[in-house]
Amino acid sequence: GNWASHLRVDQPLLIAESLRKGLLPKTDPESLAALAGAFVYEQESVDDEEAAHRSAAFLSHFTKLFEGLRPFARDMLACGFQVRPFHLRPAAALYEWASGNKWEAVVRRADMPEGNLAMLILRAADNLRHIEALAEPFPEVASCARQGIELLLQPPLTDDLL
């Protein structure tokens, strides 16, 4: 509905469908922050076995989102809309960062340039701000998004922003 028209995010139709179907975590801000990264990541990524060795909770949320959106994404493609694939490795890097891992270790495991990772985190936080603004229709997800933003925007990433 009406609330979806206020989403100014990457892939707004997919995020709206995720909210409508209850596919986003309500009590796991680390995973929600990581999933926001899956929506905004635009590059190619190699999702190998190493990327899959992450938190069981995060992997469960990632799989739930991916599988839950698959029919909708197929319909979108059939109607001529562009749908970017979800990649596990960049989302897992955001999960590690939101979970308090050291910046250098997250950069190393993300397998992407440091600047690209920083931009991914900032874009994910911006998308979470828009989800946070939907507190009336989705209070639990909005609260979780607020916590996710705080987890993402930590030093040293924010040192130059202050």
Backbone as CSV, one residue per row, in Angstrom:
resi,resn,N_x,N_y,N_z,CA_x,CA_y,CA_z,C_x,C_y,C_z
1,GLY,0.568,-1.120,0.000,0.000,0.000,0.000,0.672,1.324,0.000
2,ASN,-0.020,2.178,0.699,0.393,3.572,0.777,1.801,3.709,1.363
3,TRP,2.113,2.926,2.380,3.431,3.002,3.006,4.538,2.664,2.010
4,ALA,4.274,1.771,1.075,5.299,1.360,0.104,5.682,2.512,-0.824
5,SER,4.754,3.422,-1.061,5.054,4.553,-1.941,6.067,5.502,-1.319
6,HIS,6.328,5.380,-0.032,7.283,6.243,0.654,8.694,5.652,0.686
7,LEU,8.858,4.446,0.189,10.185,3.822,0.187,11.042,4.441,-0.910
8,ARG,12.130,5.043,-0.523,13.108,5.603,-1.466,14.406,4.821,-1.256
9,VAL,14.385,3.582,-1.702,15.478,2.648,-1.441,15.842,1.915,-2.718
10,ASP,16.957,1.198,-2.648,17.308,0.281,-3.723,16.276,-0.834,-3.746
11,GLN,15.830,-1.201,-4.901,14.881,-2.298,-5.090,13.630,-2.154,-4.204
12,PRO,12.910,-1.054,-4.329,11.773,-0.792,-3.436,10.668,-1.844,-3.517
13,LEU,10.432,-2.405,-4.692,9.381,-3.415,-4.793,9.742,-4.669,-4.008
14,LEU,10.996,-5.074,-4.085,11.420,-6.262,-3.336,11.403,-6.011,-1.830
15,ILE,11.819,-4.823,-1.420,11.791,-4.510,0.013,10.352,-4.437,0.499
16,ALA,9.477,-3.825,-0.279,8.062,-3.756,0.104,7.462,-5.155,0.216
17,GLU,7.773,-6.011,-0.726,7.255,-7.384,-0.673,7.835,-8.128,0.532
18,SER,9.085,-7.868,0.847,9.712,-8.485,2.027,8.994,-8.073,3.303
19,LEU,8.670,-6.803,3.387,7.931,-6.312,4.559,6.529,-6.898,4.599
20,ARG,5.850,-6.882,3.455,4.477,-7.379,3.389,4.383,-8.847,3.788
21,LYS,5.379,-9.639,3.372,5.370,-11.076,3.655,6.061,-11.438,4.976
22,GLY,6.558,-10.455,5.696,7.221,-10.734,6.970,8.531,-11.486,6.822
23,LEU,9.285,-11.187,5.771,10.530,-11.903,5.505,11.754,-11.288,6.180
24,LEU,11.603,-10.095,6.741,12.741,-9.428,7.373,12.738,-9.674,8.876
25,PRO,13.926,-9.846,9.456,13.995,-10.109,10.902,13.488,-8.935,11.724
26,LYS,12.828,-9.274,12.821,12.274,-8.262,13.722,13.096,-8.097,14.994
27,THR,13.951,-9.073,15.282,14.704,-9.040,16.534,16.183,-9.361,16.339
28,ASP,16.682,-9.292,15.131,18.077,-9.612,14.842,18.659,-8.477,13.986
29,PRO,19.079,-7.363,14.635,19.549,-6.211,13.867,20.799,-6.487,13.034
30,GLU,21.653,-7.396,13.483,22.839,-7.740,12.693,22.420,-8.353,11.354
31,SER,21.463,-9.267,11.400,21.000,-9.897,10.167,20.226,-8.923,9.286
32,LEU,19.413,-8.060,9.884,18.673,-7.080,9.085,19.639,-6.130,8.387
33,ALA,20.675,-5.707,9.082,21.689,-4.846,8.465,22.351,-5.552,7.293
34,ALA,22.655,-6.821,7.467,23.285,-7.598,6.399,22.351,-7.750,5.207
35,LEU,21.080,-8.001,5.467,20.121,-8.158,4.372,19.929,-6.854,3.615
36,ALA,20.007,-5.726,4.314,19.947,-4.435,3.627,21.095,-4.342,2.626
37,GLY,22.242,-4.882,3.001,23.371,-4.911,2.080,23.118,-5.784,0.867
38,ALA,22.385,-6.865,1.057,22.055,-7.737,-0.082,21.179,-7.000,-1.091
39,PHE,20.314,-6.120,-0.622,19.467,-5.348,-1.528,20.248,-4.301,-2.315
40,VAL,21.293,-3.733,-1.733,21.985,-2.624,-2.392,23.213,-3.034,-3.185
41,TYR,23.735,-4.223,-2.974,24.977,-4.624,-3.636,24.745,-4.787,-5.131
42,GLU,25.576,-4.125,-5.939,25.373,-4.107,-7.390,26.442,-4.836,-8.188
43,GLN,27.505,-5.261,-7.556,28.609,-5.899,-8.262,28.390,-7.410,-8.346
44,GLU,29.257,-8.062,-9.078,29.265,-9.518,-9.076,30.031,-9.982,-7.838
45,SER,29.702,-11.162,-7.375,30.378,-11.710,-6.207,30.463,-13.216,-6.351
46,VAL,31.549,-13.750,-5.839,31.704,-15.203,-5.814,31.272,-15.667,-4.436
47,ASP,30.168,-16.377,-4.382,29.666,-16.897,-3.114,30.120,-18.337,-2.971
48,ASP,31.215,-18.508,-2.261,31.796,-19.831,-2.121,31.470,-20.422,-0.756
49,GLU,32.001,-21.595,-0.510,31.757,-22.295,0.759,32.196,-21.464,1.949
50,GLU,33.319,-20.758,1.819,33.829,-19.970,2.937,32.815,-18.905,3.340
51,ALA,32.143,-18.300,2.353,31.156,-17.266,2.654,29.951,-17.844,3.387
52,ALA,29.701,-19.123,3.214,28.544,-19.751,3.841,28.799,-20.147,5.296
53,HIS,30.043,-20.092,5.729,30.362,-20.476,7.109,30.197,-19.279,8.035
54,ARG,28.982,-18.864,8.202,28.642,-17.706,9.028,27.634,-18.139,10.074
55,SER,27.094,-17.183,10.742,26.092,-17.441,11.769,24.908,-18.203,11.198
56,ALA,24.468,-19.216,11.926,23.297,-19.992,11.493,22.060,-19.103,11.422
57,ALA,21.928,-18.166,12.347,20.769,-17.257,12.330,20.797,-16.395,11.077
58,PHE,21.963,-15.833,10.759,22.076,-15.006,9.555,21.756,-15.820,8.306
59,LEU,22.336,-17.000,8.193,22.083,-17.837,7.015,20.612,-18.205,6.895
60,SER,19.958,-18.432,8.015,18.536,-18.732,8.006,17.731,-17.536,7.481
61,HIS,18.064,-16.330,7.945,17.378,-15.121,7.474,17.641,-14.891,5.981
62,PHE,18.886,-15.084,5.555,19.242,-14.889,4.148,18.453,-15.852,3.265
63,THR,18.409,-17.115,3.666,17.686,-18.136,2.893,16.191,-17.849,2.873
64,LYS,15.637,-17.468,4.020,14.212,-17.145,4.093,13.870,-15.999,3.143
65,LEU,14.696,-14.969,3.131,14.457,-13.829,2.253,14.579,-14.241,0.790
66,PHE,15.658,-14.922,0.464,15.913,-15.335,-0.919,14.779,-16.226,-1.435
67,GLU,14.432,-17.234,-0.674,13.378,-18.163,-1.100,12.001,-17.495,-1.100
68,GLY,11.760,-16.637,-0.127,10.463,-15.971,-0.030,10.216,-14.980,-1.152
69,LEU,11.289,-14.391,-1.670,11.145,-13.415,-2.755,11.245,-14.022,-4.149
70,ARG,11.672,-15.263,-4.235,11.895,-15.881,-5.548,10.660,-15.797,-6.462
71,PRO,9.453,-16.179,-6.022,8.294,-16.100,-6.927,7.994,-14.660,-7.366
72,PHE,8.094,-13.719,-6.451,7.836,-12.321,-6.772,8.875,-11.802,-7.769
73,ALA,10.150,-12.149,-7.554,11.220,-11.724,-8.462,11.000,-12.301,-9.864
74,ARG,10.558,-13.538,-9.941,10.254,-14.131,-11.258,9.144,-13.364,-11.960
75,ASP,8.106,-13.006,-11.205,7.010,-12.221,-11.779,7.512,-10.858,-12.249
76,MET,8.379,-10.239,-11.465,8.930,-8.948,-11.858,9.718,-9.067,-13.163
77,LEU,10.563,-10.095,-13.252,11.345,-10.306,-14.474,10.434,-10.539,-15.675
78,ALA,9.381,-11.316,-15.478,8.440,-11.603,-16.562,7.732,-10.333,-17.046
79,CYS,7.596,-9.355,-16.164,6.944,-8.087,-16.520,7.940,-7.029,-16.988
80,GLY,9.205,-7.410,-17.123,10.203,-6.496,-17.663,10.958,-5.665,-16.644
81,PHE,10.755,-5.933,-15.351,11.503,-5.217,-14.322,12.880,-5.842,-14.150
82,GLN,13.829,-5.028,-13.766,15.169,-5.519,-13.478,15.227,-5.987,-12.029
83,VAL,15.831,-7.147,-11.803,16.024,-7.682,-10.457,17.487,-8.092,-10.332
84,ARG,18.184,-7.453,-9.389,19.579,-7.830,-9.149,19.621,-9.074,-8.280
85,PRO,20.585,-9.938,-8.520,20.708,-11.126,-7.663,21.203,-10.755,-6.269
86,PHE,20.860,-11.589,-5.293,21.381,-11.446,-3.936,22.670,-12.255,-3.847
87,HIS,23.686,-11.650,-3.235,24.959,-12.344,-3.057,25.233,-12.504,-1.564
88,LEU,25.628,-13.695,-1.197,25.876,-14.021,0.201,27.113,-13.330,0.762
89,ARG,28.210,-13.329,0.017,29.480,-12.809,0.555,29.375,-11.348,1.020
90,PRO,28.854,-10.426,0.222,28.772,-9.043,0.717,27.825,-8.905,1.909
91,ALA,26.721,-9.619,1.887,25.794,-9.575,3.022,26.476,-10.139,4.268
92,ALA,27.236,-11.211,4.108,27.946,-11.804,5.243,28.985,-10.834,5.805
93,ALA,29.618,-10.040,4.923,30.583,-9.044,5.395,29.883,-8.002,6.269
94,LEU,28.701,-7.571,5.866,27.953,-6.616,6.680,27.516,-7.242,7.998
95,TYR,27.153,-8.514,7.956,26.790,-9.209,9.196,27.983,-9.209,10.158
96,GLU,29.163,-9.517,9.632,30.353,-9.544,10.486,30.652,-8.170,11.065
97,TRP,30.507,-7.125,10.249,30.758,-5.774,10.733,29.731,-5.395,11.806
98,ALA,28.458,-5.656,11.537,27.406,-5.327,12.504,27.548,-6.144,13.785
99,SER,28.199,-7.288,13.699,28.388,-8.149,14.868,29.604,-7.769,15.694
100,GLY,30.309,-6.706,15.300,31.402,-6.204,16.111,32.787,-6.703,15.754
101,ASN,32.929,-7.345,14.599,34.260,-7.787,14.184,35.123,-6.585,13.796
102,LYS,36.419,-6.746,13.888,37.354,-5.674,13.574,37.313,-5.345,12.080
103,TRP,37.429,-4.043,11.782,37.331,-3.547,10.411,38.298,-4.278,9.474
104,GLU,39.540,-4.426,9.873,40.551,-5.044,9.014,40.170,-6.485,8.670
105,ALA,39.649,-7.218,9.646,39.243,-8.606,9.406,38.035,-8.672,8.478
106,VAL,37.100,-7.754,8.639,35.916,-7.738,7.783,36.322,-7.409,6.347
107,VAL,37.205,-6.438,6.166,37.672,-6.076,4.822,38.340,-7.271,4.171
108,ARG,39.183,-7.951,4.899,39.915,-9.106,4.358,38.951,-10.219,3.920
109,ARG,37.966,-10.527,4.743,37.039,-11.621,4.412,35.999,-11.221,3.383
110,ALA,35.751,-9.914,3.238,34.742,-9.449,2.277,35.204,-9.652,0.841
111,ASP,36.510,-9.687,0.636,37.077,-9.872,-0.695,36.605,-8.773,-1.659
112,MET,36.660,-7.527,-1.168,36.351,-6.363,-2.006,37.198,-5.204,-1.511
113,PRO,37.423,-4.215,-2.355,38.201,-3.056,-1.905,37.539,-2.384,-0.706
114,GLU,38.374,-1.847,0.169,37.891,-1.226,1.402,36.873,-0.120,1.127
115,GLY,37.126,0.692,0.120,36.190,1.769,-0.217,34.838,1.242,-0.662
116,ASN,34.836,0.134,-1.404,33.571,-0.473,-1.838,32.778,-0.996,-0.641
117,LEU,33.483,-1.591,0.316,32.814,-2.090,1.512,32.231,-0.926,2.318
118,ALA,33.004,0.135,2.460,32.511,1.306,3.189,31.261,1.868,2.518
119,MET,31.269,1.980,1.193,30.107,2.499,0.471,28.909,1.564,0.624
120,LEU,29.145,0.267,0.590,28.070,-0.705,0.775,27.426,-0.535,2.152
121,ILE,28.243,-0.352,3.165,27.725,-0.181,4.526,26.902,1.101,4.627
122,LEU,27.406,2.186,4.061,26.680,3.459,4.122,25.354,3.389,3.369
123,ARG,25.346,2.724,2.221,24.103,2.576,1.462,23.118,1.675,2.195
124,ALA,23.620,0.616,2.821,22.737,-0.265,3.603,22.123,0.508,4.769
125,ALA,22.923,1.326,5.442,22.407,2.134,6.556,21.337,3.099,6.061
126,ASP,21.546,3.684,4.889,20.538,4.594,4.336,19.233,3.861,4.046
127,ASN,19.321,2.657,3.498,18.122,1.861,3.247,17.424,1.509,4.560
128,LEU,18.203,1.218,5.587,17.617,0.922,6.895,16.887,2.138,7.467
129,ARG,17.373,3.334,7.175,16.682,4.552,7.642,15.266,4.620,7.063
130,HIS,15.126,4.231,5.817,13.803,4.256,5.191,12.890,3.188,5.796
131,ILE,13.454,2.050,6.130,12.661,1.007,6.793,12.289,1.466,8.201
132,GLU,13.220,2.137,8.867,12.951,2.665,10.211,11.779,3.649,10.183
133,ALA,11.647,4.382,9.099,10.574,5.374,8.991,9.193,4.728,8.880
134,LEU,9.133,3.431,8.684,7.856,2.727,8.561,7.411,2.163,9.915
135,ALA,7.613,2.937,10.969,7.303,2.468,12.320,5.820,2.217,12.539
136,GLU,4.962,2.936,11.842,3.531,2.726,12.068,3.063,1.369,11.532
137,PRO,3.334,1.037,10.267,2.860,-0.265,9.805,3.748,-1.441,10.252
138,PHE,5.031,-1.191,10.528,5.969,-2.273,10.856,6.835,-1.885,12.056
139,PRO,6.255,-1.746,13.241,7.019,-1.238,14.389,8.210,-2.099,14.785
140,GLU,8.063,-3.409,14.725,9.171,-4.276,15.161,10.346,-4.225,14.183
141,VAL,10.056,-4.270,12.890,11.128,-4.193,11.894,11.770,-2.809,11.943
142,ALA,10.971,-1.761,12.143,11.510,-0.399,12.229,12.469,-0.276,13.411
143,SER,12.108,-0.820,14.540,12.977,-0.797,15.709,14.267,-1.577,15.448
144,CYS,14.140,-2.710,14.808,15.304,-3.527,14.461,16.203,-2.769,13.481
145,ALA,15.606,-2.048,12.538,16.375,-1.254,11.572,17.158,-0.166,12.292
146,ARG,16.541,0.493,13.269,17.224,1.526,14.043,18.467,0.950,14.717
147,GLN,18.329,-0.214,15.303,19.472,-0.868,15.951,20.523,-1.260,14.915
148,GLY,20.077,-1.720,13.748,21.007,-2.087,12.681,21.837,-0.913,12.199
149,ILE,21.217,0.251,12.095,21.940,1.459,11.690,23.059,1.746,12.682
150,GLU,22.748,1.676,13.964,23.747,1.946,14.999,24.898,0.955,14.927
151,LEU,24.597,-0.297,14.597,25.644,-1.310,14.501,26.533,-1.099,13.276
152,LEU,25.957,-0.602,12.193,26.735,-0.382,10.976,27.604,0.862,11.050
153,LEU,27.070,1.916,11.627,27.775,3.204,11.615,28.659,3.345,12.846
154,GLN,29.752,2.605,12.819,30.733,2.562,13.904,32.106,2.976,13.378
155,PRO,32.961,3.518,14.263,34.349,3.777,13.861,35.039,2.463,13.499
156,PRO,35.984,2.445,12.617,36.596,3.588,11.943,35.799,4.088,10.734
157,LEU,34.759,3.410,10.370,33.975,3.810,9.197,33.455,5.233,9.342
158,THR,33.033,5.617,10.515,32.418,6.924,10.728,33.405,7.992,11.167
159,ASP,34.676,7.662,11.324,35.644,8.644,11.812,35.690,9.886,10.928
160,ASP,35.653,9.699,9.625,35.728,10.839,8.706,34.389,11.529,8.536
161,LEU,33.320,10.911,9.015,31.982,11.491,8.864,31.634,12.444,9.990
162,LEU,32.363,12.361,11.094,32.040,13.183,12.272,32.644,14.558,12.202
